[in-house]
mmCIF file of C-alpha atoms in Angstrom:
data_model
loop_
_atom_site.group_PDB
_atom_site.id
_atom_site.type_symbol
_atom_site.label_atom_id
_atom_site.label_comp_id
_atom_site.label_asym_id
_atom_site.label_seq_id
_atom_site.Cartn_x
_atom_site.Cartn_y
_atom_site.Cartn_z
ATOM 1 C CA MET X 1 3.688 173.238 -3.068
ATOM 2 C CA PRO X 2 7.264 172.576 -4.225
ATOM 3 C CA THR X 3 9.523 175.609 -4.164
ATOM 4 C CA THR X 4 10.017 177.378 -7.485
ATOM 5 C CA ARG X 5 13.237 178.498 -9.139
ATOM 6 C CA THR X 6 12.274 182.158 -8.667
ATOM 7 C CA GLU X 7 11.564 181.644 -4.970
ATOM 8 C CA PHE X 8 14.803 179.752 -4.516
ATOM 9 C CA GLU X 9 16.823 182.491 -6.203
ATOM 10 C CA THR X 10 15.483 185.048 -3.705
ATOM 11 C CA ALA X 11 17.393 183.165 -0.996
ATOM 12 C CA PHE X 12 20.702 183.587 -2.833
ATOM 13 C CA GLN X 13 21.171 187.348 -2.926
ATOM 14 C CA PRO X 14 21.418 187.737 0.890
ATOM 15 C CA LEU X 15 24.152 185.065 0.852
ATOM 16 C CA VAL X 16 26.031 186.939 -1.870
ATOM 17 C CA GLU X 17 25.811 190.084 0.254
ATOM 18 C CA ASP X 18 27.134 188.142 3.266
ATOM 19 C CA MET X 19 30.179 187.077 1.267
ATOM 20 C CA LEU X 20 30.813 190.480 -0.273
ATOM 21 C CA GLN X 21 30.771 191.983 3.232
ATOM 22 C CA LEU X 22 33.263 189.354 4.331
ATOM 23 C CA CYS X 23 35.461 190.400 1.403
ATOM 24 C CA ARG X 24 35.224 194.018 2.541
ATOM 25 C CA ASP X 25 36.061 193.000 6.110
ATOM 26 C CA ASN X 26 39.186 191.320 4.721
ATOM 27 C CA LYS X 27 39.981 194.476 2.722
ATOM 28 C CA LEU X 28 39.872 192.687 -0.627
ATOM 29 C CA PRO X 29 40.511 195.286 -3.380
ATOM 30 C CA ASP X 30 37.463 196.413 -5.372
ATOM 31 C CA ASN X 31 38.485 194.736 -8.638
ATOM 32 C CA ALA X 32 39.085 191.389 -6.898
ATOM 33 C CA ARG X 33 35.771 191.677 -5.039
ATOM 34 C CA ALA X 34 33.951 192.347 -8.315
ATOM 35 C CA TRP X 35 35.657 189.306 -9.864
ATOM 36 C CA TYR X 36 34.579 187.115 -6.946
ATOM 37 C CA GLU X 37 30.974 188.325 -7.252
ATOM 38 C CA LYS X 38 30.992 187.549 -10.980
ATOM 39 C CA ASN X 39 32.412 184.092 -10.230
ATOM 40 C CA LEU X 40 29.636 183.457 -7.705
ATOM 41 C CA LEU X 41 26.802 184.586 -9.968
ATOM 42 C CA HIS X 42 28.054 183.068 -13.241
ATOM 43 C CA ASN X 43 28.922 179.632 -11.882
ATOM 44 C CA THR X 44 26.286 179.110 -9.203
ATOM 45 C CA MET X 45 23.155 180.472 -10.855
ATOM 46 C CA GLY X 46 21.472 179.217 -14.017
ATOM 47 C CA GLY X 47 21.337 175.486 -13.342
ATOM 48 C CA LYS X 48 18.288 173.356 -12.634
ATOM 49 C CA TYR X 49 18.654 173.853 -8.839
ATOM 50 C CA ASN X 50 17.161 170.388 -8.216
ATOM 51 C CA ARG X 51 19.636 169.604 -5.451
ATOM 52 C CA GLY X 52 19.247 172.926 -3.674
ATOM 53 C CA MET X 53 15.466 173.152 -3.910
ATOM 54 C CA SER X 54 15.200 169.593 -2.579
ATOM 55 C CA VAL X 55 16.535 170.785 0.802
ATOM 56 C CA ILE X 56 13.592 173.177 1.156
ATOM 57 C CA ASP X 57 11.002 170.718 -0.171
ATOM 58 C CA THR X 58 12.299 167.915 2.063
ATOM 59 C CA SER X 59 12.304 170.234 5.079
ATOM 60 C CA SER X 60 8.677 171.189 4.372
ATOM 61 C CA ILE X 61 7.702 167.492 4.326
ATOM 62 C CA LEU X 62 9.634 166.689 7.502
ATOM 63 C CA LEU X 63 8.183 169.711 9.358
ATOM 64 C CA ASN X 64 4.721 168.984 7.922
ATOM 65 C CA LYS X 65 4.224 172.591 6.897
ATOM 66 C CA SER X 66 4.908 174.874 3.975
ATOM 67 C CA ILE X 67 8.042 176.976 4.429
ATOM 68 C CA THR X 68 7.103 180.446 3.203
ATOM 69 C CA PRO X 69 9.545 182.335 0.947
ATOM 70 C CA GLY X 70 11.095 185.360 2.629
ATOM 71 C CA THR X 71 10.810 183.988 6.171
ATOM 72 C CA PRO X 72 13.923 183.284 8.283
ATOM 73 C CA GLU X 73 13.007 179.571 8.107
ATOM 74 C CA TYR X 74 13.002 179.643 4.291
ATOM 75 C CA LEU X 75 16.235 181.612 4.093
ATOM 76 C CA ARG X 76 18.042 179.162 6.388
ATOM 77 C CA ALA X 77 16.816 176.069 4.549
ATOM 78 C CA GLY X 78 17.559 177.932 1.321
ATOM 79 C CA ALA X 79 21.072 178.715 2.537
ATOM 80 C CA LEU X 80 21.767 174.986 2.919
ATOM 81 C CA GLY X 81 20.320 174.435 -0.550
ATOM 82 C CA TRP X 82 22.579 177.092 -2.032
ATOM 83 C CA MET X 83 25.568 175.507 -0.318
ATOM 84 C CA ILE X 84 24.895 172.388 -2.408
ATOM 85 C CA GLU X 85 24.659 174.580 -5.506
ATOM 86 C CA LEU X 86 28.029 176.115 -4.560
ATOM 87 C CA LEU X 87 29.442 172.602 -4.187
ATOM 88 C CA GLN X 88 28.038 171.771 -7.624
ATOM 89 C CA ALA X 89 29.616 174.937 -9.059
ATOM 90 C CA PHE X 90 32.993 174.024 -7.526
ATOM 91 C CA PHE X 91 32.794 170.572 -9.108
ATOM 92 C CA LEU X 92 31.698 171.861 -12.528
ATOM 93 C CA VAL X 93 34.329 174.586 -12.863
ATOM 94 C CA SER X 94 37.001 172.029 -11.934
ATOM 95 C CA ASP X 95 35.521 169.254 -14.060
ATOM 96 C CA ASP X 96 35.345 171.447 -17.160
ATOM 97 C CA ILE X 97 39.077 172.181 -16.901
ATOM 98 C CA MET X 98 39.942 168.500 -16.393
ATOM 99 C CA ASP X 99 37.757 167.431 -19.326
ATOM 100 C CA SER X 100 38.764 170.339 -21.608
ATOM 101 C CA SER X 101 35.040 171.012 -22.027
ATOM 102 C CA LYS X 102 33.924 173.897 -24.205
ATOM 103 C CA THR X 103 30.442 174.931 -23.034
ATOM 104 C CA ARG X 104 28.422 174.866 -19.852
ATOM 105 C CA ARG X 105 24.737 175.846 -19.607
ATOM 106 C CA GLY X 106 24.826 177.382 -23.074
ATOM 107 C CA SER X 107 27.869 179.606 -22.447
ATOM 108 C CA PRO X 108 31.608 179.058 -22.709
ATOM 109 C CA CYS X 109 33.014 177.213 -19.710
ATOM 110 C CA TRP X 110 34.258 179.584 -17.016
ATOM 111 C CA TYR X 111 37.956 178.911 -17.754
ATOM 112 C CA LEU X 112 37.305 179.836 -21.418
ATOM 113 C CA MET X 113 35.647 183.161 -20.594
ATOM 114 C CA PRO X 114 37.663 186.277 -21.573
ATOM 115 C CA THR X 115 40.634 186.912 -19.232
ATOM 116 C CA VAL X 116 39.757 183.963 -16.925
ATOM 117 C CA GLY X 117 41.984 181.086 -18.037
ATOM 118 C CA MET X 118 43.628 179.202 -15.179
ATOM 119 C CA ILE X 119 42.441 181.774 -12.641
ATOM 120 C CA ALA X 120 39.416 179.474 -12.756
ATOM 121 C CA ILE X 121 41.302 176.999 -10.554
ATOM 122 C CA ASN X 122 41.458 179.505 -7.709
ATOM 123 C CA ASP X 123 37.874 180.548 -8.468
ATOM 124 C CA ALA X 124 36.812 176.920 -7.959
ATOM 125 C CA PHE X 125 38.601 176.872 -4.580
ATOM 126 C CA MET X 126 36.776 180.068 -3.612
ATOM 127 C CA LEU X 127 33.406 178.567 -4.508
ATOM 128 C CA GLU X 128 34.151 175.653 -2.192
ATOM 129 C CA GLY X 129 35.442 177.958 0.548
ATOM 130 C CA THR X 130 32.237 180.005 0.341
ATOM 131 C CA ILE X 131 30.266 176.983 1.594
ATOM 132 C CA TYR X 132 32.136 176.910 4.882
ATOM 133 C CA MET X 133 32.055 180.663 5.482
ATOM 134 C CA LEU X 134 28.268 180.675 4.995
ATOM 135 C CA LEU X 135 27.871 177.575 7.133
ATOM 136 C CA LYS X 136 29.796 179.260 9.947
ATOM 137 C CA LYS X 137 27.812 182.490 9.698
ATOM 138 C CA HIS X 138 24.348 180.907 9.626
ATOM 139 C CA PHE X 139 24.695 177.658 11.606
ATOM 140 C CA ARG X 140 27.615 177.931 14.017
ATOM 141 C CA GLN X 141 25.249 178.475 16.931
ATOM 142 C CA GLU X 142 23.181 175.372 16.087
ATOM 143 C CA LYS X 143 23.638 171.933 17.674
ATOM 144 C CA CYS X 144 23.874 170.420 14.192
ATOM 145 C CA TYR X 145 26.755 172.671 13.077
ATOM 146 C CA THR X 146 29.478 170.046 13.440
ATOM 147 C CA ASP X 147 27.299 167.431 11.742
ATOM 148 C CA LEU X 148 26.652 169.773 8.801
ATOM 149 C CA LEU X 149 30.348 170.611 8.553
ATOM 150 C CA GLU X 150 31.388 166.958 8.573
ATOM 151 C CA LEU X 151 28.644 166.046 6.093
ATOM 152 C CA PHE X 152 29.880 168.562 3.512
ATOM 153 C CA HIS X 153 33.500 167.442 3.968
ATOM 154 C CA GLU X 154 32.604 163.757 3.703
ATOM 155 C CA VAL X 155 30.391 164.099 0.638
ATOM 156 C CA THR X 156 32.950 166.335 -1.083
ATOM 157 C CA PHE X 157 35.627 163.682 -0.569
ATOM 158 C CA GLN X 158 33.289 160.919 -1.763
ATOM 159 C CA THR X 159 32.548 162.881 -4.939
ATOM 160 C CA GLU X 160 36.249 163.436 -5.554
ATOM 161 C CA LEU X 161 36.873 159.691 -5.164
ATOM 162 C CA GLY X 162 34.286 159.099 -7.889
ATOM 163 C CA GLN X 163 35.840 161.739 -10.126
ATOM 164 C CA GLN X 164 39.310 160.235 -9.729
ATOM 165 C CA CYS X 165 38.053 156.761 -10.635
ATOM 166 C CA ASP X 166 36.216 158.224 -13.649
ATOM 167 C CA LEU X 167 39.289 160.091 -14.903
ATOM 168 C CA LEU X 168 41.504 157.011 -14.582
ATOM 169 C CA THR X 169 38.928 154.629 -16.085
ATOM 170 C CA ALA X 170 37.875 156.604 -19.156
ATOM 171 C CA PRO X 171 40.314 159.312 -20.267
ATOM 172 C CA GLU X 172 39.122 160.908 -23.496
ATOM 173 C CA ASP X 173 42.532 160.585 -25.154
ATOM 174 C CA HIS X 174 43.057 156.874 -24.476
ATOM 175 C CA VAL X 175 40.385 154.291 -25.287
ATOM 176 C CA ASP X 176 40.744 150.927 -23.538
ATOM 177 C CA LEU X 177 37.463 149.077 -23.123
ATOM 178 C CA ASP X 178 39.262 146.408 -21.064
ATOM 179 C CA ASN X 179 39.438 149.087 -18.362
ATOM 180 C CA PHE X 180 35.637 149.272 -18.156
ATOM 181 C CA SER X 181 33.428 147.157 -15.879
ATOM 182 C CA LEU X 182 30.014 147.449 -14.267
ATOM 183 C CA ASP X 183 31.678 147.397 -10.833
ATOM 184 C CA LYS X 184 33.758 150.448 -11.761
ATOM 185 C CA TYR X 185 30.717 152.060 -13.372
ATOM 186 C CA PHE X 186 28.585 151.765 -10.238
ATOM 187 C CA PHE X 187 31.456 152.945 -8.027
ATOM 188 C CA ILE X 188 31.835 156.060 -10.185
ATOM 189 C CA VAL X 189 28.088 156.716 -10.250
ATOM 190 C CA ARG X 190 27.624 156.143 -6.529
ATOM 191 C CA TYR X 191 30.508 158.343 -5.477
ATOM 192 C CA LYS X 192 30.528 160.984 -8.209
ATOM 193 C CA THR X 193 26.773 161.577 -8.387
ATOM 194 C CA ALA X 194 24.529 159.770 -5.904
ATOM 195 C CA PHE X 195 26.012 161.006 -2.627
ATOM 196 C CA TYR X 196 25.917 164.738 -3.347
ATOM 197 C CA SER X 197 22.905 164.797 -5.671
ATOM 198 C CA PHE X 198 20.502 162.545 -3.759
ATOM 199 C CA TYR X 199 21.722 161.761 -0.249
ATOM 200 C CA LEU X 200 23.167 165.178 0.661
ATOM 201 C CA PRO X 201 19.966 167.269 0.227
ATOM 202 C CA VAL X 202 17.952 164.895 2.417
ATOM 203 C CA ALA X 203 20.692 164.476 5.032
ATOM 204 C CA LEU X 204 20.987 168.277 5.311
ATOM 205 C CA ALA X 205 17.215 168.595 5.741
ATOM 206 C CA LEU X 206 17.204 165.861 8.401
ATOM 207 C CA HIS X 207 19.857 167.758 10.391
ATOM 208 C CA TYR X 208 18.142 171.111 9.847
ATOM 209 C CA CYS X 209 14.799 169.740 11.059
ATOM 210 C CA GLY X 210 16.343 168.013 14.071
ATOM 211 C CA VAL X 211 15.480 164.438 13.063
ATOM 212 C CA ALA X 212 18.882 163.225 11.852
ATOM 213 C CA THR X 213 19.099 160.012 13.857
ATOM 214 C CA GLU X 214 21.501 157.238 12.912
ATOM 215 C CA LYS X 215 18.528 155.114 11.820
ATOM 216 C CA ASN X 216 16.969 157.870 9.683
ATOM 217 C CA LEU X 217 20.257 158.673 7.969
ATOM 218 C CA GLN X 218 20.836 154.987 7.213
ATOM 219 C CA GLN X 219 17.322 154.565 5.798
ATOM 220 C CA ALA X 220 17.875 157.639 3.626
ATOM 221 C CA ASN X 221 21.208 156.259 2.429
ATOM 222 C CA ASP X 222 19.724 152.828 1.616
ATOM 223 C CA ILE X 223 17.083 154.394 -0.643
ATOM 224 C CA LEU X 224 18.792 157.452 -2.102
ATOM 225 C CA ILE X 225 22.095 155.918 -3.171
ATOM 226 C CA PRO X 226 20.458 153.257 -5.411
ATOM 227 C CA MET X 227 18.041 155.957 -6.584
ATOM 228 C CA GLY X 228 21.016 158.086 -7.605
ATOM 229 C CA GLU X 229 22.478 155.106 -9.461
ATOM 230 C CA TYR X 230 19.163 154.642 -11.277
ATOM 231 C CA PHE X 231 19.139 158.337 -12.188
ATOM 232 C CA GLN X 232 22.578 158.094 -13.803
ATOM 233 C CA VAL X 233 21.680 154.891 -15.679
ATOM 234 C CA GLN X 234 18.664 156.840 -16.991
ATOM 235 C CA ASP X 235 20.996 159.632 -18.106
ATOM 236 C CA ASP X 236 23.162 157.157 -19.982
ATOM 237 C CA TYR X 237 20.126 155.576 -21.634
ATOM 238 C CA LEU X 238 18.676 158.952 -22.644
ATOM 239 C CA ASP X 239 22.044 160.059 -24.061
ATOM 240 C CA ALA X 240 21.817 157.276 -26.651
ATOM 241 C CA PHE X 241 18.090 156.670 -27.133
ATOM 242 C CA ALA X 242 16.169 159.884 -26.375
ATOM 243 C CA ASP X 243 14.938 162.304 -29.008
ATOM 244 C CA PRO X 244 17.556 165.122 -28.966
ATOM 245 C CA GLU X 245 14.803 167.728 -29.331
ATOM 246 C CA VAL X 246 13.068 166.428 -26.211
ATOM 247 C CA LEU X 247 16.335 165.871 -24.343
ATOM 248 C CA GLY X 248 17.558 169.355 -25.249
ATOM 249 C CA LYS X 249 20.979 168.183 -26.392
ATOM 250 C CA ILE X 250 22.728 165.672 -28.632
ATOM 251 C CA GLY X 251 24.206 162.733 -26.757
ATOM 252 C CA THR X 252 28.019 162.595 -26.703
ATOM 253 C CA ASP X 253 28.831 159.675 -24.376
ATOM 254 C CA ILE X 254 29.997 157.375 -27.192
ATOM 255 C CA GLN X 255 32.362 159.906 -28.768
ATOM 256 C CA ASP X 256 33.578 161.060 -25.334
ATOM 257 C CA ASN X 257 34.677 157.545 -24.285
ATOM 258 C CA LYS X 258 32.338 157.555 -21.271
ATOM 259 C CA CYS X 259 32.323 154.497 -19.039
ATOM 260 C CA SER X 260 28.547 154.390 -19.430
ATOM 261 C CA TRP X 261 25.998 151.781 -18.377
ATOM 262 C CA LEU X 262 25.188 151.070 -22.021
ATOM 263 C CA VAL X 263 28.720 150.302 -23.180
ATOM 264 C CA ASN X 264 29.240 148.070 -20.135
ATOM 265 C CA GLN X 265 26.033 146.194 -20.947
ATOM 266 C CA ALA X 266 27.218 145.874 -24.554
ATOM 267 C CA LEU X 267 30.597 144.518 -23.456
ATOM 268 C CA LYS X 268 28.836 141.861 -21.363
ATOM 269 C CA ARG X 269 26.736 140.691 -24.311
ATOM 270 C CA ALA X 270 28.870 141.273 -27.404
ATOM 271 C CA THR X 271 30.027 138.480 -29.696
ATOM 272 C CA PRO X 272 33.754 138.541 -30.571
ATOM 273 C CA GLU X 273 32.851 140.279 -33.835
ATOM 274 C CA GLN X 274 30.714 142.880 -32.075
ATOM 275 C CA ARG X 275 33.441 143.433 -29.501
ATOM 276 C CA GLN X 276 35.869 144.164 -32.305
ATOM 277 C CA VAL X 277 33.472 146.799 -33.671
ATOM 278 C CA LEU X 278 33.262 148.395 -30.231
ATOM 279 C CA ASP X 279 37.056 148.414 -29.822
ATOM 280 C CA GLN X 280 37.533 150.036 -33.223
ATOM 281 C CA ASN X 281 34.777 152.642 -32.974
ATOM 282 C CA TYR X 282 34.038 153.589 -29.342
ATOM 283 C CA GLY X 283 35.461 156.847 -27.992
ATOM 284 C CA ARG X 284 36.311 158.353 -31.375
ATOM 285 C CA LYS X 285 35.294 161.856 -32.464
ATOM 286 C CA ASP X 286 33.707 160.519 -35.624
ATOM 287 C CA ALA X 287 29.995 160.398 -36.459
ATOM 288 C CA VAL X 288 30.362 157.279 -38.652
ATOM 289 C CA LYS X 289 32.146 155.385 -35.865
ATOM 290 C CA GLU X 290 29.521 156.541 -33.368
ATOM 291 C CA LYS X 291 26.818 155.180 -35.674
ATOM 292 C CA ALA X 292 28.556 151.794 -35.709
ATOM 293 C CA VAL X 293 28.438 151.671 -31.915
ATOM 294 C CA ARG X 294 24.773 152.681 -31.880
ATOM 295 C CA LYS X 295 24.043 149.790 -34.266
ATOM 296 C CA ILE X 296 25.636 147.375 -31.784
ATOM 297 C CA TYR X 297 23.412 148.831 -29.039
ATOM 298 C CA ALA X 298 20.368 148.253 -31.243
ATOM 299 C CA ASP X 299 21.423 144.737 -32.268
ATOM 300 C CA LEU X 300 21.914 143.792 -28.605
ATOM 301 C CA LYS X 301 18.458 145.214 -27.780
ATOM 302 C CA LEU X 302 19.871 147.405 -25.008
ATOM 303 C CA GLU X 303 16.722 149.521 -24.988
ATOM 304 C CA ALA X 304 14.770 146.485 -23.729
ATOM 305 C CA VAL X 305 17.571 145.676 -21.267
ATOM 306 C CA TYR X 306 17.257 149.200 -19.853
ATOM 307 C CA HIS X 307 13.457 149.015 -19.457
ATOM 308 C CA ALA X 308 13.787 145.707 -17.595
ATOM 309 C CA TYR X 309 16.442 147.267 -15.327
ATOM 310 C CA GLU X 310 14.227 150.299 -14.707
ATOM 311 C CA GLU X 311 11.189 148.282 -13.638
ATOM 312 C CA GLU X 312 13.245 145.991 -11.409
ATOM 313 C CA THR X 313 15.021 148.919 -9.756
ATOM 314 C CA VAL X 314 11.883 150.997 -9.232
ATOM 315 C CA SER X 315 10.114 147.978 -7.749
ATOM 316 C CA MET X 316 12.986 147.565 -5.272
ATOM 317 C CA LEU X 317 12.944 151.277 -4.402
ATOM 318 C CA ARG X 318 9.179 151.282 -3.828
ATOM 319 C CA LYS X 319 9.516 148.327 -1.463
ATOM 320 C CA ARG X 320 12.238 150.085 0.506
ATOM 321 C CA ILE X 321 10.131 153.245 0.674
ATOM 322 C CA ALA X 322 7.119 151.255 1.893
ATOM 323 C CA ASP X 323 9.312 149.757 4.638
ATOM 324 C CA VAL X 324 10.501 153.146 5.961
ATOM 325 C CA ASP X 325 10.001 153.419 9.723
ATOM 326 C CA GLU X 326 8.505 156.867 10.381
ATOM 327 C CA SER X 327 8.707 156.605 14.172
ATOM 328 C CA GLU X 328 11.745 158.910 14.430
ATOM 329 C CA GLY X 329 10.454 161.685 12.159
ATOM 330 C CA LEU X 330 11.422 160.439 8.714
ATOM 331 C CA LYS X 331 8.631 160.482 6.104
ATOM 332 C CA LYS X 332 8.034 158.125 3.184
ATOM 333 C CA GLU X 333 6.786 161.134 1.245
ATOM 334 C CA VAL X 334 10.369 162.455 1.021
ATOM 335 C CA PHE X 335 11.428 159.498 -1.101
ATOM 336 C CA GLU X 336 8.168 159.281 -3.035
ATOM 337 C CA ALA X 337 8.718 162.893 -4.121
ATOM 338 C CA PHE X 338 12.248 162.129 -5.369
ATOM 339 C CA LEU X 339 11.164 159.004 -7.222
ATOM 340 C CA GLY X 340 8.158 160.777 -8.733
ATOM 341 C CA LYS X 341 10.445 163.346 -10.345
ATOM 342 C CA ILE X 342 12.664 160.829 -12.131
ATOM 343 C CA TYR X 343 10.603 157.717 -12.920
ATOM 344 C CA LYS X 344 10.035 157.478 -16.705
ATOM 345 C CA ARG X 345 11.592 160.911 -17.275
ATOM 346 C CA THR X 346 12.398 161.862 -20.863
ATOM 347 C CA LYS X 347 15.008 164.591 -20.293
#
């Protein structure tokens, strides 16, 4: 059975205690230690945990056995999962400052919380630093320690490359659709999302389970990176076309000047007149202008374009999954589980 949110959260508290003890060992004053604990709990807990729980679920598949909550095996796999959640928290706290965002998970962004402000920058650094202190404590004695260390550093840098390209391509305060392209879009998606959200959980599980061969890691990369791209294209489609009540939020990509898959598809297909409408209305904080862009999407039948893309992409992914060589310990079931969670999703 897949791990549950409640089970996964039980693996976090021992890690918090590890870090608080490290703070005590470093003689951090009580008020600063309490702040750090609040930073950890507020910014790391409360998400969907999909990335973190995937480490445990993938490990269970690779080991061909259920990893029982509360066991040392579960806590170690869970520790790797929570390290991804800490990485996610580091990215989100930083991203919210860069984007001047207002809310996160139904609460004010961390930097907008009372008395936080720009202390949030150092808090983000501490969230990232926590990954490496926990990795050292729980995996330094393992043969895979260096591989895990390098994997986190590499994927962090890849994600930051994607973020930089995103910030330079689509700043909220300067709309220039000539700066958009599908090549840039897929670079941003691949580097900002796919590596840490799809490849990293499986790569960590492969190392943890002792089956991280060069061939297995490459097969995982060849399936999970395009799957991560598909996931983000889905997100962009749902932002514009999903029922907000089902999605749980109102889409903002058009008003936020996002370099989304939909606007890039529109730019490829637009007549000169339609392009003029896009130039005059995209990326503006105005509901009437947003409606004009949505009309262009409808006129260009982008919903049908998306469904054709989805079926073509999923067909390709299923073929790659079917071709997975399981001789070195990798399992097709790992990728089938990922694809099963996202294919035809509505939120």
